[in-house]
């Protein structure tokens, strides 16, 4: 019987190889097929002893060739490994890595979201003479070996909400979080709490969590991965991938294919390679801290050696994070350091004990160190054309602003406030006295009928009929805008898209894009408008001062053909990246603005955009200015930058959190199509998000939704009004009132640390 | 005029379209008319078919669709656009489009800048005040201060009682509002503050602007107007006297207009009526000269029971009632004057060719607006089929109508319910009134609606009002 | 009572409807479909978000507006002689021979079965805001009517008046008018299904659906 099982297992291994390598010719696979086939053909005629001998030989051959095949794995093969139902999944890890666990809030399909699995788990071990039981919160996507209801690990918004809830619990209980990332991406539904908005919320909260977070990446699909992936230490499995988009998705965009059309497999292979999504690539770029070696052709549920290795690395990583913020640590830290590989290999992590609950001092330090870690990422992924002198100057300027703000708002501000309060009190006292004295006089005046209605005095009459404020001139209404859209210069009629339902008549382009600011005068439909319109018509005249223009979008992955496309975008728009950062004034109030301009590569966010955004946030924080993210449009993270782009999600969100926590006002204004990564991070986390009526807001565009969920969505699915109804944004503004509304928001919203408060 | 033969797009319907076509014929110009499906039986369509040359009539989807009108203008080879009244007549954007499009046309009306300048009521008010022309008392800019607003309201109440109005109403308007949004009435000063605050908060929420205007609603005044004409040089501005349009429907729509505005020779007034007429004419000219007024236009005035005039607004177009002024006017002794033709003539670039001294005004003229409506039921329009419509032709009578007299006519529900304008003239007001009554008595107007009900019209109302015309 | 079988038979005898496509406004027309006999389809997609087959383009003031087929059918006639010329609003451009769908047959038969509330005057009609909101939220069948209930705003001669419903209690089953279009006197505005008749109406619908082949 034993031999039958062995043969079956060999057959399984062969079919697994077929699955992974696909239909391409492969001599190694063909050899295995031939040998196994020969054996099966002759099998029954042989003696048992001979059979055993040959099976053992075959097993050796399999082992040998699997190793050989492993070395040949292309990035796309790895994607197939990760997606294979035989790949080990989170439940296998819970069984084999931890010593005890209880799943929380889910029993197979009975769960608010079976794709997201939460467990309270223990690692127990004997160190010296003592047995330690160390609890952790395990959070991760469960693919369930292809179980339908697990949805492939594609988590719905409420699944990510559940994850966030238990991260908070871990914080309350002061235990580390182990996050396991097994997701092709988040499930793109907009229903509350919203795919994008929930990821943003997770990122915002994780940025401030005061317990250690260790993440393990097996399948890191973009935004879905980030929802639980903002960690102090990021481990990656050697056969996993971590990417901004699936290779198929990238190929569909690259090949400009339409919905339902098939993409050539060669193109998908090429995209998988170009996106630099393997563990080795990500380690090299610094987006994961360490790679854990899997057995040849990837870890499967019975690879017990692998689980042992994983367990050791998890313990080591958790220990290391804690020691990095704790005082007494020297020897243990040395022992754990990965810098000297030989030494590290010699020390069994199981033998080093570190208490995993930490005191309040180090806890604060933890979040700070996390920020420093992410702040330093992706620094090589953008072009910085500033001269050395400029760079030094900018450091000096930063320092000067910090000092200036400290004196003005912290030091002097406090004293000034005290004085103001004193004056206020005195005035109030004086008023009471004055009223008492004046009261009888007023009464007498009334009795005498002063101001009666018999005859109107000449002067009074003049005040009703003569020109008031003659110096103000005649015409009080100046209807022209400071910036005129180029579309206002063509003599043609334009049809409003609502014409069929609202009966709008054609509009004349010069009126529509001129006087009407792109708003249909009949139904109020907002046509998209150039971002320049806002620059000139929202902010005070000539008050815009751009900074960090020298930071330019680059091609960090050397993505083929992308240099050319970038150069074209720069040429066409005159911008150096999709993000323009500047200081400006509205009615005299200073603010910092980060603008995402749709004409530059769809307003996508890459390393340069992220870096500029962060610097703008830091500037606003230092100068105690309010911060406006004006999203003219963004299609998401720039896929050609791969993880260099994705990593901007946690980075920028962390910067925003620091700013808001320090008492700033972070305002987001969506204008046209605003989708995906940026919305699911640094935009969606703002408590004050508004939309111009022209905005579409969402996690994924209609095409992507159709592709991933198979559901047809109505054309109005992403309209600003829907986003408002779902609770994703806080209000909708008419474009022509943008200036007034922003000013109003500056006055009425936001934190204690604004300079004008 | 140069050799270029002009073709005028008549961007309107009904009787004004007919008057424009007739003016074109008189001036030797080509024209092209438009009509909608509903208006297929209108007189202007018939006239275009009978008198028009090639490409002189097009069916359009709507008179309100600017693109429709301009597409027809191009297709028909038109060189100028006459907007008539209503529709696009005072739409400065349409006027601007007409003259700035790639195939520019001549706009028969004031230049778009003038339309814009005088179309803004606050702007007109400030302009008038700067020129020391009296305007309706009230604010001429948004007020943000509560005390200032209350003070102004108190003075307005005082003004209303001083002028002898029995009903006192002050209006608080959100300055950023419009279209009837954000207007409240106040009848007593002691409730002003609470109304003001409510409106201010509303305006702040709705329009993000706290500014309010403090104005007033007046009752029992007389509505006078001054007819102005200027040529495109902007330097030659003349007037064609005054009109009185005080007989109105419940919805403040004019029903009878009389020229001149008062008749001091025949009626006694509590004030110096001749002086009032003189003053409003002078004031109107003052503004017209200031803005270089370059077409026909009407300055509308309120005259209080004490005889004080206040400028209300300026209508930068030909008006329905231009005929009464033309009827009593003569240029160099030749009358009556066709103001529509004058408007077209100057718009096409001809100089005015005469000065005020050559314009004579003599006698009186009355215009009746004959409408199928029920004056006893808030002038509700009557819808149905007109079966008989006729009147006796007289030398002192002109009737402008698009309603056929030889065949039944279904009243379209889309548009103004006006059926006809009847203009009678006389040596003096008494003769005009007598002729007016004679005309109304002889008028044949009958019809039935879908339910078999008899036609309702305002003829009795007009007759009743004739006796007291110009009495104030 | 209603003889459904007979009605159905009479429709079966002539199961087509000729749809005339005319110019919605003036402009220069060019035809995308030039041959009679060509098959065209109406709006498609699960939400009818994809427009029907493009029939012609009408260009006015440099704005090219596609005209697309409102229904599935076969082109009966095309006035190709108009191609490239400036046409007036309302000019007939093509006709489509449309084989009635089950829904349309149901609609025709229901017009005989439902209580029809007619337009008292030629005017534009709108639902009063409360009803309009309800219909937008839950479809017309979510509205239950009672006699004397204010239902319409009737707009003509620049004046608006409210119009109350009179007739049996029931739900609005069909709406026959469109926003911004005039309805002639005596034309039906809505079809109302009185409560007790609902089973009958549903039976009619089921019967027609089972007997009407949609294939063509």
CSV table of C-alpha atoms in Angstrom, one decimal, chain A residues 453 455-456 460-461 463-469 472-477 479 491 493 505-506 508 511 515-516 737 740-741, chain B residues 64-65 67 93 96-97 100-102 120 123 126-127 129-130 137-138 140-141 152 155-156 158-159 161-162 207-208 308 310:
chain,number,residue,atom,x,y,z
A,453,UNK,CA,-41.6,108.3,11.0
A,455,UNK,CA,-40.9,113.2,7.7
A,456,UNK,CA,-37.7,111.9,6.3
A,460,UNK,CA,-31.6,110.1,5.8
A,461,UNK,CA,-33.2,110.2,2.4
A,463,UNK,CA,-28.6,107.5,2.4
A,464,UNK,CA,-31.4,105.6,0.7
A,465,UNK,CA,-30.9,107.1,-2.8
A,466,UNK,CA,-27.4,108.4,-3.1
A,467,UNK,CA,-24.5,106.2,-4.3
A,468,UNK,CA,-22.9,104.4,-1.4
A,469,UNK,CA,-19.1,103.8,-1.3
A,472,UNK,CA,-16.0,101.2,-5.1
A,473,UNK,CA,-16.8,102.0,-8.7
A,474,UNK,CA,-19.9,101.2,-10.6
A,475,UNK,CA,-19.7,97.5,-11.5
A,476,UNK,CA,-19.6,95.3,-8.4
A,477,UNK,CA,-19.8,92.1,-10.3
A,479,UNK,CA,-17.8,87.8,-13.9
A,491,UNK,CA,-16.3,78.2,-31.6
A,493,UNK,CA,-21.3,73.7,-29.4
A,505,UNK,CA,-29.6,72.4,-24.6
A,506,UNK,CA,-26.2,72.4,-26.3
A,508,UNK,CA,-21.4,77.1,-26.5
A,511,UNK,CA,-19.6,80.2,-22.5
A,515,UNK,CA,-18.2,82.2,-17.7
A,516,UNK,CA,-19.8,78.9,-16.6
A,737,UNK,CA,-17.6,78.1,-5.1
A,740,UNK,CA,-15.3,80.3,-0.9
A,741,UNK,CA,-15.6,76.8,0.4
B,64,UNK,CA,-34.6,78.7,-26.9
B,65,UNK,CA,-31.8,76.8,-28.5
B,67,UNK,CA,-27.3,76.6,-31.6
B,93,UNK,CA,-23.9,85.8,-23.9
B,96,UNK,CA,-21.6,88.0,-27.7
B,97,UNK,CA,-21.7,84.7,-29.4
B,100,UNK,CA,-17.6,86.8,-31.8
B,101,UNK,CA,-18.2,83.4,-33.5
B,102,UNK,CA,-16.0,82.4,-36.4
B,120,UNK,CA,-27.3,93.9,-13.9
B,123,UNK,CA,-24.8,97.8,-11.5
B,126,UNK,CA,-25.0,102.4,-8.9
B,127,UNK,CA,-24.5,103.8,-12.4
B,129,UNK,CA,-26.7,107.1,-8.6
B,130,UNK,CA,-23.3,108.1,-9.8
B,137,UNK,CA,-34.5,103.8,-2.5
B,138,UNK,CA,-32.7,100.9,-1.0
B,140,UNK,CA,-27.0,99.5,-4.0
B,141,UNK,CA,-24.4,97.0,-2.7
B,152,UNK,CA,-31.8,101.1,6.1
B,155,UNK,CA,-35.6,104.5,6.7
B,156,UNK,CA,-37.4,102.6,3.9
B,158,UNK,CA,-40.4,105.9,6.8
B,159,UNK,CA,-40.0,106.6,3.1
B,161,UNK,CA,-45.3,106.3,4.7
B,162,UNK,CA,-44.0,109.7,3.6
B,207,UNK,CA,-24.4,80.9,-1.0
B,208,UNK,CA,-21.4,81.2,1.4
B,308,UNK,CA,-41.5,111.4,-7.5
B,310,UNK,CA,-37.4,106.5,-9.5
